[in-house]
Short mmCIF file of C-alpha atoms in Angstrom, two decimals:
data_model
loop_
_atom_site.label_atom_id
_atom_site.label_comp_id
_atom_site.label_asym_id
_atom_site.label_seq_id
_atom_site.Cartn_x
_atom_site.Cartn_y
_atom_site.Cartn_z
CA UNK A 1 -1.93 52.68 93.94
CA UNK A 2 -0.74 50.88 97.12
CA UNK A 3 2.61 49.34 97.70
CA UNK A 4 3.49 46.57 100.10
CA UNK A 5 -0.07 45.59 100.19
CA UNK A 6 0.72 42.37 102.06
CA UNK A 7 1.59 44.48 105.16
CA UNK A 8 -1.77 46.39 105.27
CA UNK A 9 -3.80 46.15 108.44
CA UNK A 10 -7.51 46.27 108.94
CA UNK A 11 -7.93 50.02 109.12
CA UNK A 12 -5.91 50.42 105.88
CA UNK A 13 -8.02 47.75 104.22
CA UNK A 14 -11.35 49.31 105.03
CA UNK A 15 -9.94 52.84 104.13
CA UNK A 16 -9.05 51.46 100.80
CA UNK A 17 -12.42 49.93 100.21
CA UNK A 18 -14.04 53.34 101.01
CA UNK A 19 -11.67 55.23 98.58
CA UNK A 20 -12.08 52.74 95.75
CA UNK A 21 -16.02 52.57 96.14
CA UNK A 22 -17.85 50.75 93.32
CA UNK A 23 -15.30 51.69 90.55
CA UNK A 24 -12.76 48.96 91.43
CA UNK A 25 -10.02 51.37 90.16
CA UNK A 26 -7.15 50.06 92.19
CA UNK A 27 -3.43 48.90 91.57
CA UNK A 28 -1.70 47.08 94.41
CA UNK A 29 1.89 45.75 94.62
CA UNK A 30 2.61 43.04 97.11
CA UNK A 31 4.16 39.64 97.91
CA UNK A 32 2.26 37.36 100.24
CA UNK A 33 5.50 35.32 100.68
CA UNK A 34 7.03 38.44 102.49
CA UNK A 35 4.19 39.05 104.82
CA UNK A 36 5.97 39.06 108.29
CA UNK A 37 4.38 41.71 110.40
CA UNK A 38 1.16 40.15 111.79
CA UNK A 39 2.36 41.09 115.26
CA UNK A 40 1.95 44.72 114.46
CA UNK A 41 -1.50 44.30 112.76
CA UNK A 42 -0.76 43.23 109.13
CA UNK A 43 -3.24 40.85 107.73
CA UNK A 44 -2.04 38.61 104.94
CA UNK A 45 -5.76 37.90 104.03
CA UNK A 46 -5.91 41.42 102.47
CA UNK A 47 -3.75 40.29 99.57
CA UNK A 48 -4.76 36.81 99.45
CA UNK A 49 -8.39 37.94 99.02
CA UNK A 50 -7.73 40.57 96.52
CA UNK A 51 -9.56 38.68 93.60
CA UNK A 52 -12.51 38.17 95.91
CA UNK A 53 -12.73 41.76 96.91
CA UNK A 54 -12.19 43.10 93.33
CA UNK A 55 -13.80 40.55 90.80
CA UNK A 56 -12.00 40.63 87.47
CA UNK A 57 -8.66 41.81 88.88
CA UNK A 58 -5.58 41.02 86.66
CA UNK A 59 -2.71 39.30 88.54
CA UNK A 60 0.74 40.02 87.17
CA UNK A 61 3.48 37.76 88.44
CA UNK A 62 6.95 39.33 88.66
CA UNK A 63 9.19 36.31 89.00
CA UNK A 64 12.53 37.38 87.56
CA UNK A 65 14.85 38.24 90.39
CA UNK A 66 17.83 40.56 89.82
CA UNK A 67 19.46 40.22 93.23
CA UNK A 68 20.25 36.55 93.90
CA UNK A 69 21.92 33.59 92.26
CA UNK A 70 19.74 30.70 91.00
CA UNK A 71 20.74 28.21 93.76
CA UNK A 72 19.59 30.50 96.38
CA UNK A 73 16.23 31.22 94.66
CA UNK A 74 15.63 27.63 93.87
CA UNK A 75 16.18 26.81 97.59
CA UNK A 76 13.89 29.69 98.73
CA UNK A 77 11.19 28.59 96.24
CA UNK A 78 11.33 24.97 97.49
CA UNK A 79 11.09 26.21 101.20
CA UNK A 80 8.10 28.57 100.64
CA UNK A 81 6.21 25.89 98.67
CA UNK A 82 5.45 24.29 102.10
CA UNK A 83 3.14 27.20 102.88
CA UNK A 84 -0.52 27.02 101.75
CA UNK A 85 -1.55 30.69 102.19
CA UNK A 86 0.16 32.13 99.10
CA UNK A 87 -0.08 32.90 95.44
CA UNK A 88 2.06 30.32 93.41
CA UNK A 89 5.01 31.79 91.80
CA UNK A 90 8.61 30.66 91.12
CA UNK A 91 11.63 33.21 91.24
CA UNK A 92 14.40 32.77 88.74
CA UNK A 93 17.52 34.71 87.77
CA UNK A 94 20.07 35.27 85.02
CA UNK A 95 22.86 35.69 87.44
CA UNK A 96 24.15 32.14 87.24
CA UNK A 97 23.69 29.14 89.44
CA UNK A 98 26.10 30.21 92.21
CA UNK A 99 27.25 28.11 95.10
CA UNK A 100 25.16 25.85 97.37
CA UNK A 101 24.00 27.20 100.81
CA UNK A 102 26.67 26.43 103.36
CA UNK A 103 25.35 24.62 106.37
CA UNK A 104 27.43 24.60 109.60
CA UNK A 105 26.62 22.72 112.80
CA UNK A 106 28.34 24.18 116.05
CA UNK A 107 28.47 22.67 119.40
CA UNK A 108 27.09 25.68 121.05
CA UNK A 109 26.36 29.44 120.52
CA UNK A 110 29.95 30.40 121.09
CA UNK A 111 31.34 28.03 118.50
CA UNK A 112 28.59 29.27 116.19
CA UNK A 113 29.73 32.84 116.67
CA UNK A 114 33.43 31.94 116.23
CA UNK A 115 32.40 30.39 112.82
CA UNK A 116 30.64 33.22 111.43
CA UNK A 117 33.43 35.54 112.43
CA UNK A 118 35.84 33.32 110.38
CA UNK A 119 33.32 33.58 107.46
CA UNK A 120 33.43 37.41 107.77
CA UNK A 121 37.32 37.26 107.86
CA UNK A 122 37.37 34.99 104.78
CA UNK A 123 35.20 37.14 102.63
CA UNK A 124 36.58 40.35 103.75
CA UNK A 125 40.21 39.14 102.88
CA UNK A 126 38.73 38.22 99.41
CA UNK A 127 37.49 41.69 98.87
CA UNK A 128 33.95 41.78 100.10
CA UNK A 129 33.37 44.98 102.12
CA UNK A 130 32.03 44.62 105.64
CA UNK A 131 28.87 46.46 104.72
CA UNK A 132 28.07 43.73 102.25
CA UNK A 133 27.78 41.23 105.00
CA UNK A 134 24.92 40.45 107.38
CA UNK A 135 24.30 38.17 110.33
CA UNK A 136 20.48 37.58 110.74
CA UNK A 137 18.94 36.13 113.80
CA UNK A 138 15.36 35.55 115.10
CA UNK A 139 15.43 37.23 118.47
CA UNK A 140 17.47 40.19 119.69
CA UNK A 141 19.11 38.20 122.50
CA UNK A 142 20.97 36.14 119.89
CA UNK A 143 23.17 39.13 119.23
CA UNK A 144 25.28 38.74 122.47
CA UNK A 145 27.73 35.99 121.46
CA UNK A 146 27.92 37.43 117.87
CA UNK A 147 28.93 40.88 119.29
CA UNK A 148 31.38 39.22 121.69
CA UNK A 149 33.28 37.60 118.95
CA UNK A 150 33.15 40.36 116.55
CA UNK A 151 34.65 42.71 119.41
CA UNK A 152 37.19 40.20 120.33
CA UNK A 153 38.27 39.96 116.62
CA UNK A 154 38.29 43.69 116.02
CA UNK A 155 35.56 43.54 113.44
CA UNK A 156 33.50 46.74 113.07
CA UNK A 157 29.77 46.14 113.08
CA UNK A 158 26.35 47.86 113.59
CA UNK A 159 23.14 46.65 115.13
CA UNK A 160 20.70 47.62 112.38
CA UNK A 161 17.42 48.94 113.77
CA UNK A 162 18.36 47.94 117.30
CA UNK A 163 20.67 48.47 120.31
CA UNK A 164 24.00 46.72 121.21
CA UNK A 165 23.35 44.02 123.68
CA UNK A 166 25.23 45.67 126.62
CA UNK A 167 23.58 48.92 126.07
CA UNK A 168 20.05 47.42 126.43
CA UNK A 169 18.28 48.83 129.37
CA UNK A 170 17.49 45.46 131.22
CA UNK A 171 21.04 44.48 130.84
CA UNK A 172 22.32 47.80 132.33
CA UNK A 173 19.82 47.43 135.18
CA UNK A 174 20.92 44.02 136.28
CA UNK A 175 24.62 44.98 135.96
CA UNK A 176 23.85 47.92 138.24
CA UNK A 177 22.44 45.46 140.75
CA UNK A 178 25.55 43.40 140.49
CA UNK A 179 27.77 46.53 140.93
CA UNK A 180 25.86 47.31 144.20
CA UNK A 181 26.57 43.76 145.17
CA UNK A 182 30.28 44.27 144.51
CA UNK A 183 30.64 47.80 145.93
CA UNK A 184 28.38 49.74 148.05
CA UNK A 185 30.01 53.06 146.92
CA UNK A 186 28.60 53.31 143.42
CA UNK A 187 25.96 56.04 143.64
CA UNK A 188 25.06 55.70 139.86
CA UNK A 189 24.12 52.09 140.28
CA UNK A 190 22.32 52.75 143.51
CA UNK A 191 20.32 55.52 141.98
CA UNK A 192 19.51 53.24 138.92
CA UNK A 193 18.34 50.20 141.01
CA UNK A 194 16.72 51.70 144.18
CA UNK A 195 13.32 52.10 142.34
CA UNK A 196 13.48 48.77 140.49
CA UNK A 197 10.66 47.98 141.38
CA UNK A 198 9.21 51.31 142.31
CA UNK A 199 9.78 52.40 146.06
CA UNK A 200 8.70 55.97 145.87
CA UNK A 201 12.29 57.41 146.60
CA UNK A 202 12.53 60.49 144.37
CA UNK A 203 15.38 62.35 142.85
CA UNK A 204 15.42 64.94 145.73
CA UNK A 205 15.63 62.27 148.48
CA UNK A 206 18.38 60.56 146.39
CA UNK A 207 20.41 63.60 146.23
CA UNK A 208 20.09 64.22 149.97
CA UNK A 209 21.15 60.54 150.56
CA UNK A 210 24.28 61.00 148.44
CA UNK A 211 25.04 64.38 150.52
CA UNK A 212 24.53 62.45 153.87
CA UNK A 213 26.97 59.59 152.78
CA UNK A 214 29.42 62.27 151.49
CA UNK A 215 29.25 64.15 154.77
CA UNK A 216 29.75 61.07 156.81
CA UNK A 217 32.64 59.87 154.64
CA UNK A 218 30.75 56.51 153.96
CA UNK A 219 29.89 54.45 150.91
CA UNK A 220 26.26 55.11 149.95
CA UNK A 221 25.09 51.64 150.82
CA UNK A 222 26.73 51.54 154.20
CA UNK A 223 25.27 54.82 155.21
CA UNK A 224 21.86 53.55 154.24
CA UNK A 225 22.37 50.51 156.30
CA UNK A 226 23.34 52.54 159.30
CA UNK A 227 20.26 54.87 158.76
CA UNK A 228 18.03 51.85 159.07
CA UNK A 229 19.79 50.75 162.17
CA UNK A 230 19.35 54.19 163.69
CA UNK A 231 23.11 54.62 164.12
CA UNK A 232 23.41 57.82 162.23
CA UNK A 233 21.66 61.09 162.47
CA UNK A 234 20.76 62.68 159.08
CA UNK A 235 21.67 66.37 158.71
CA UNK A 236 19.79 67.21 155.43
CA UNK A 237 17.58 64.16 154.89
CA UNK A 238 14.16 63.94 156.73
CA UNK A 239 13.36 60.29 156.17
CA UNK A 240 9.74 59.31 156.04
CA UNK A 241 8.34 56.02 156.90
CA UNK A 242 7.84 55.28 153.18
CA UNK A 243 11.54 55.94 152.47
CA UNK A 244 12.76 53.86 155.42
CA UNK A 245 10.58 50.93 154.26
CA UNK A 246 11.80 51.28 150.63
CA UNK A 247 15.52 51.58 151.76
CA UNK A 248 14.99 48.45 154.08
CA UNK A 249 13.57 46.39 151.39
CA UNK A 250 16.41 47.25 148.96
CA UNK A 251 19.10 46.63 151.55
CA UNK A 252 17.76 43.34 152.36
CA UNK A 253 17.93 42.35 148.56
CA UNK A 254 21.47 43.40 148.11
CA UNK A 255 22.54 41.61 151.39
CA UNK A 256 20.95 38.45 150.29
CA UNK A 257 22.55 38.72 146.89
CA UNK A 258 26.03 39.33 148.68
CA UNK A 259 25.51 36.04 150.48
CA UNK A 260 24.87 34.20 147.21
CA UNK A 261 27.89 36.04 145.78
CA UNK A 262 30.08 34.57 148.70
CA UNK A 263 28.58 30.95 148.63
CA UNK A 264 27.54 30.33 144.97
CA UNK A 265 28.94 30.64 141.41
CA UNK A 266 28.88 33.75 139.36
CA UNK A 267 26.23 32.49 137.00
CA UNK A 268 24.11 31.44 139.94
CA UNK A 269 24.43 35.12 141.36
CA UNK A 270 23.47 36.61 137.99
CA UNK A 271 20.41 34.31 137.86
CA UNK A 272 19.38 34.98 141.40
CA UNK A 273 19.73 38.63 140.85
CA UNK A 274 17.16 38.56 138.00
CA UNK A 275 14.80 36.41 139.70
CA UNK A 276 15.08 37.77 143.30
CA UNK A 277 15.50 41.44 142.95
CA UNK A 278 11.97 42.07 141.89
CA UNK A 279 13.10 42.92 138.35
CA UNK A 280 10.49 40.77 136.68
CA UNK A 281 7.76 43.01 138.31
CA UNK A 282 9.44 45.88 136.25
CA UNK A 283 9.56 43.90 133.14
CA UNK A 284 5.75 42.86 133.29
CA UNK A 285 4.76 46.51 133.16
CA UNK A 286 5.36 46.44 129.56
CA UNK A 287 3.92 43.16 128.30
CA UNK A 288 4.82 44.00 124.63
CA UNK A 289 8.58 43.92 125.37
CA UNK A 290 8.47 41.39 128.17
CA UNK A 291 9.52 38.29 126.18
CA UNK A 292 12.26 40.04 124.34
CA UNK A 293 13.71 41.46 127.52
CA UNK A 294 13.38 38.17 129.38
CA UNK A 295 15.42 36.46 126.53
CA UNK A 296 18.20 39.12 126.85
CA UNK A 297 18.51 38.46 130.52
CA UNK A 298 18.62 34.60 129.84
CA UNK A 299 21.44 35.59 127.47
CA UNK A 300 23.21 37.46 130.23
CA UNK A 301 23.11 34.24 132.34
CA UNK A 302 24.66 32.35 129.37
CA UNK A 303 27.45 35.08 129.28
CA UNK A 304 28.19 34.44 132.91
CA UNK A 305 28.38 30.62 132.34
CA UNK A 306 30.71 31.30 129.38
CA UNK A 307 32.84 33.40 131.62
CA UNK A 308 33.21 30.87 134.11
CA UNK A 309 34.11 28.34 131.62
CA UNK A 310 36.85 30.32 130.09
CA UNK A 311 38.25 32.31 133.05
CA UNK A 312 40.72 31.14 135.57
CA UNK A 313 39.33 33.47 138.22
CA UNK A 314 35.61 33.93 137.51
CA UNK A 315 35.17 36.73 140.03
CA UNK A 316 32.38 39.25 139.99
CA UNK A 317 34.76 42.16 139.92
CA UNK A 318 36.65 40.81 136.78
CA UNK A 319 33.24 39.92 135.19
CA UNK A 320 31.82 43.61 135.75
CA UNK A 321 35.14 44.96 134.41
CA UNK A 322 34.89 42.77 131.30
CA UNK A 323 31.38 43.81 130.54
CA UNK A 324 32.17 47.49 131.31
CA UNK A 325 34.83 47.39 128.57
CA UNK A 326 32.46 45.74 126.15
CA UNK A 327 29.80 48.20 126.59
CA UNK A 328 32.25 51.04 125.80
CA UNK A 329 34.04 49.45 122.94
CA UNK A 330 33.44 50.66 119.60
CA UNK A 331 35.72 48.98 116.97
CA UNK A 332 37.06 51.56 114.58
CA UNK A 333 35.78 51.43 111.11
CA UNK A 334 34.29 53.86 108.66
CA UNK A 335 30.65 54.74 109.42
CA UNK A 336 29.58 52.96 106.25
CA UNK A 337 31.85 49.84 106.30
CA UNK A 338 30.56 47.68 109.28
CA UNK A 339 29.13 44.28 109.34
CA UNK A 340 25.35 44.42 109.87
CA UNK A 341 23.67 42.50 112.68
CA UNK A 342 19.88 42.47 112.59
CA UNK A 343 16.78 40.49 113.39
CA UNK A 344 15.07 38.88 110.27
CA UNK A 345 12.20 41.23 110.61
CA UNK A 346 14.69 44.29 110.19
CA UNK A 347 16.06 42.74 106.86
CA UNK A 348 13.07 43.36 104.67
CA UNK A 349 14.03 45.34 101.46
CA UNK A 350 17.88 44.95 102.04
CA UNK A 351 20.45 42.90 100.20
CA UNK A 352 23.94 41.68 100.99
CA UNK A 353 26.66 39.71 99.02
CA UNK A 354 27.25 37.38 102.11
CA UNK A 355 24.23 36.48 104.31
CA UNK A 356 24.42 34.28 107.48
CA UNK A 357 21.21 33.14 109.09
CA UNK A 358 22.21 31.87 112.60
CA UNK A 359 20.16 29.88 115.13
CA UNK A 360 18.46 27.62 112.64
CA UNK A 361 16.94 25.52 115.23
CA UNK A 362 13.34 24.37 116.37
CA UNK A 363 11.98 26.95 118.90
CA UNK A 364 14.17 29.66 117.56
CA UNK A 365 13.48 29.63 113.81
CA UNK A 366 10.58 28.69 113.86
CA UNK A 367 10.06 30.43 117.15
CA UNK A 368 8.48 28.48 120.00
CA UNK A 369 5.41 30.67 119.89
CA UNK A 370 4.46 29.11 116.54
CA UNK A 371 4.38 25.48 117.88
CA UNK A 372 0.77 24.94 117.88
CA UNK A 373 -0.36 27.60 115.41
CA UNK A 374 -0.26 26.76 111.66
CA UNK A 375 -0.71 30.36 110.57
CA UNK A 376 2.22 31.41 112.77
CA UNK A 377 4.43 28.68 111.52
CA UNK A 378 3.68 29.81 108.05
CA UNK A 379 4.67 33.31 109.01
CA UNK A 380 7.96 31.92 110.43
CA UNK A 381 8.57 30.25 107.20
CA UNK A 382 8.08 33.47 105.28
CA UNK A 383 10.38 35.07 107.64
CA UNK A 384 13.23 32.59 106.83
CA UNK A 385 12.24 33.07 103.20
CA UNK A 386 12.87 36.77 103.47
CA UNK A 387 16.25 36.20 105.11
CA UNK A 388 17.30 33.87 102.35
CA UNK A 389 16.28 36.14 99.62
CA UNK A 390 18.38 39.10 100.99
CA UNK A 391 21.42 37.14 99.83
CA UNK A 392 22.99 37.99 96.43
CA UNK A 393 25.93 35.49 96.30
CA UNK A 394 26.61 33.54 99.48
CA UNK A 395 24.21 32.18 102.00
CA UNK A 396 25.05 30.38 105.25
CA UNK A 397 22.85 28.51 107.63
CA UNK A 398 24.24 27.82 111.24
CA UNK A 399 22.81 25.93 114.04
CA UNK A 400 24.03 24.65 117.33
CA UNK A 401 23.71 21.29 119.20
CA UNK A 402 23.13 23.11 122.50
CA UNK A 403 22.26 26.56 123.93
CA UNK A 404 21.91 27.65 127.55
CA UNK A 405 18.42 28.39 128.60
CA UNK A 406 18.12 30.08 132.06
CA UNK A 407 21.54 28.58 133.08
CA UNK A 408 21.16 24.96 131.86
CA UNK A 409 22.34 23.55 128.58
CA UNK A 410 19.55 22.34 126.30
CA UNK A 411 19.85 20.11 123.39
CA UNK A 412 18.65 21.84 120.13
CA UNK A 413 17.00 20.11 117.12
CA UNK A 414 17.83 21.53 113.66
CA UNK A 415 15.14 23.80 112.13
CA UNK A 416 12.59 22.00 109.95
CA UNK A 417 13.35 24.78 107.48
CA UNK A 418 16.80 23.21 106.80
CA UNK A 419 15.21 19.97 105.94
CA UNK A 420 12.63 21.75 103.76
CA UNK A 421 15.40 22.97 101.49
CA UNK A 422 16.45 19.86 99.34
CA UNK A 423 19.96 18.66 99.89
CA UNK A 424 20.96 19.46 96.32
CA UNK A 425 20.84 23.17 97.31
CA UNK A 426 23.01 23.03 100.43
CA UNK A 427 26.33 21.68 101.41
CA UNK A 428 27.31 20.74 105.07
CA UNK A 429 30.63 22.14 106.00
CA UNK A 430 33.11 21.84 108.83
CA UNK A 431 34.71 25.25 108.52
CA UNK A 432 35.23 28.10 106.01
#
């Protein structure tokens, strides 16, 4: 007996064949329409070829759904029918027709986040607990504007299966670089960034540098500058050529970024810090997480642009103070009653009264990686299907006309998945 057979990989498939042998005594449960984990080795072919592998197998279709309203299920049925690699089935429910899917077009990601915040306010005021509401997105980076608006409006939330945007390592790393640009006295930021990328300056040397700066009564960065110039005489540190070379490289980066800070906009500084600090070398050391972390850094640039547009004095100091507050904020709420934020991949097996799928745009959902790959596109459609069928009562699609990509606004096209849901199952709205 095997559950979630659509998620089995090659090793599990062959192990199953060996266990079953020639008796063909096997019972599996699975749904090809929910096969969304190919990126971690799952092979949808295992379930689609089940009848070939086990001739005479009996297929039992479980089509009654006990979770969702009929309108949601009919819309999901229509969407997934565009896939070729599947078993034909049609979900139905006795829970009543329900309301149409609400579709909202925002100007940009900030307006989109403001809208879903109003959706949450509306349903909470009508008696829906926060824990019964979810915001689904395709990529982790999309959580940033949503988190900002939820924090601003005092709505408790939890990142399900992930980390809050401002607590992600790459965000904290770049903010540490920016703190060094702003103030050379921040030893914590200095220690965090000096080996990004690696310069071979160990913990013992760092502690001795801290002691030297303290004894000299100087900010840590200023003391390092004087050491390179040869104008200070170390008392406890015995600088090697390797250490001096590493410090010199680091000082040059920070000084160049300070020049950018003085001459250019805040968003340009953030972008230059990401691109010129050598941080991409750090990200490339982990190819599996590279794209995800790169998207998060892109979203940090978008945050800087948003800050510039909505702040009278878009200074680096104020920006860092704002983000420091956000990273430490935790809106009070019971441990259980919080709005859930999560990627669509993390939503499998869950259910919510109110479900919002944000970023329903081409190159987001479906993801850009599926452009020229029909099998990848079908998996993106299954991912959307999984998100839709998490909804019990209310389902919202949101998409934006523009999004900032590496500092520049880009016109976005609505997702084909919206068009694939017939108009009779969805309703365009201007507000809640």
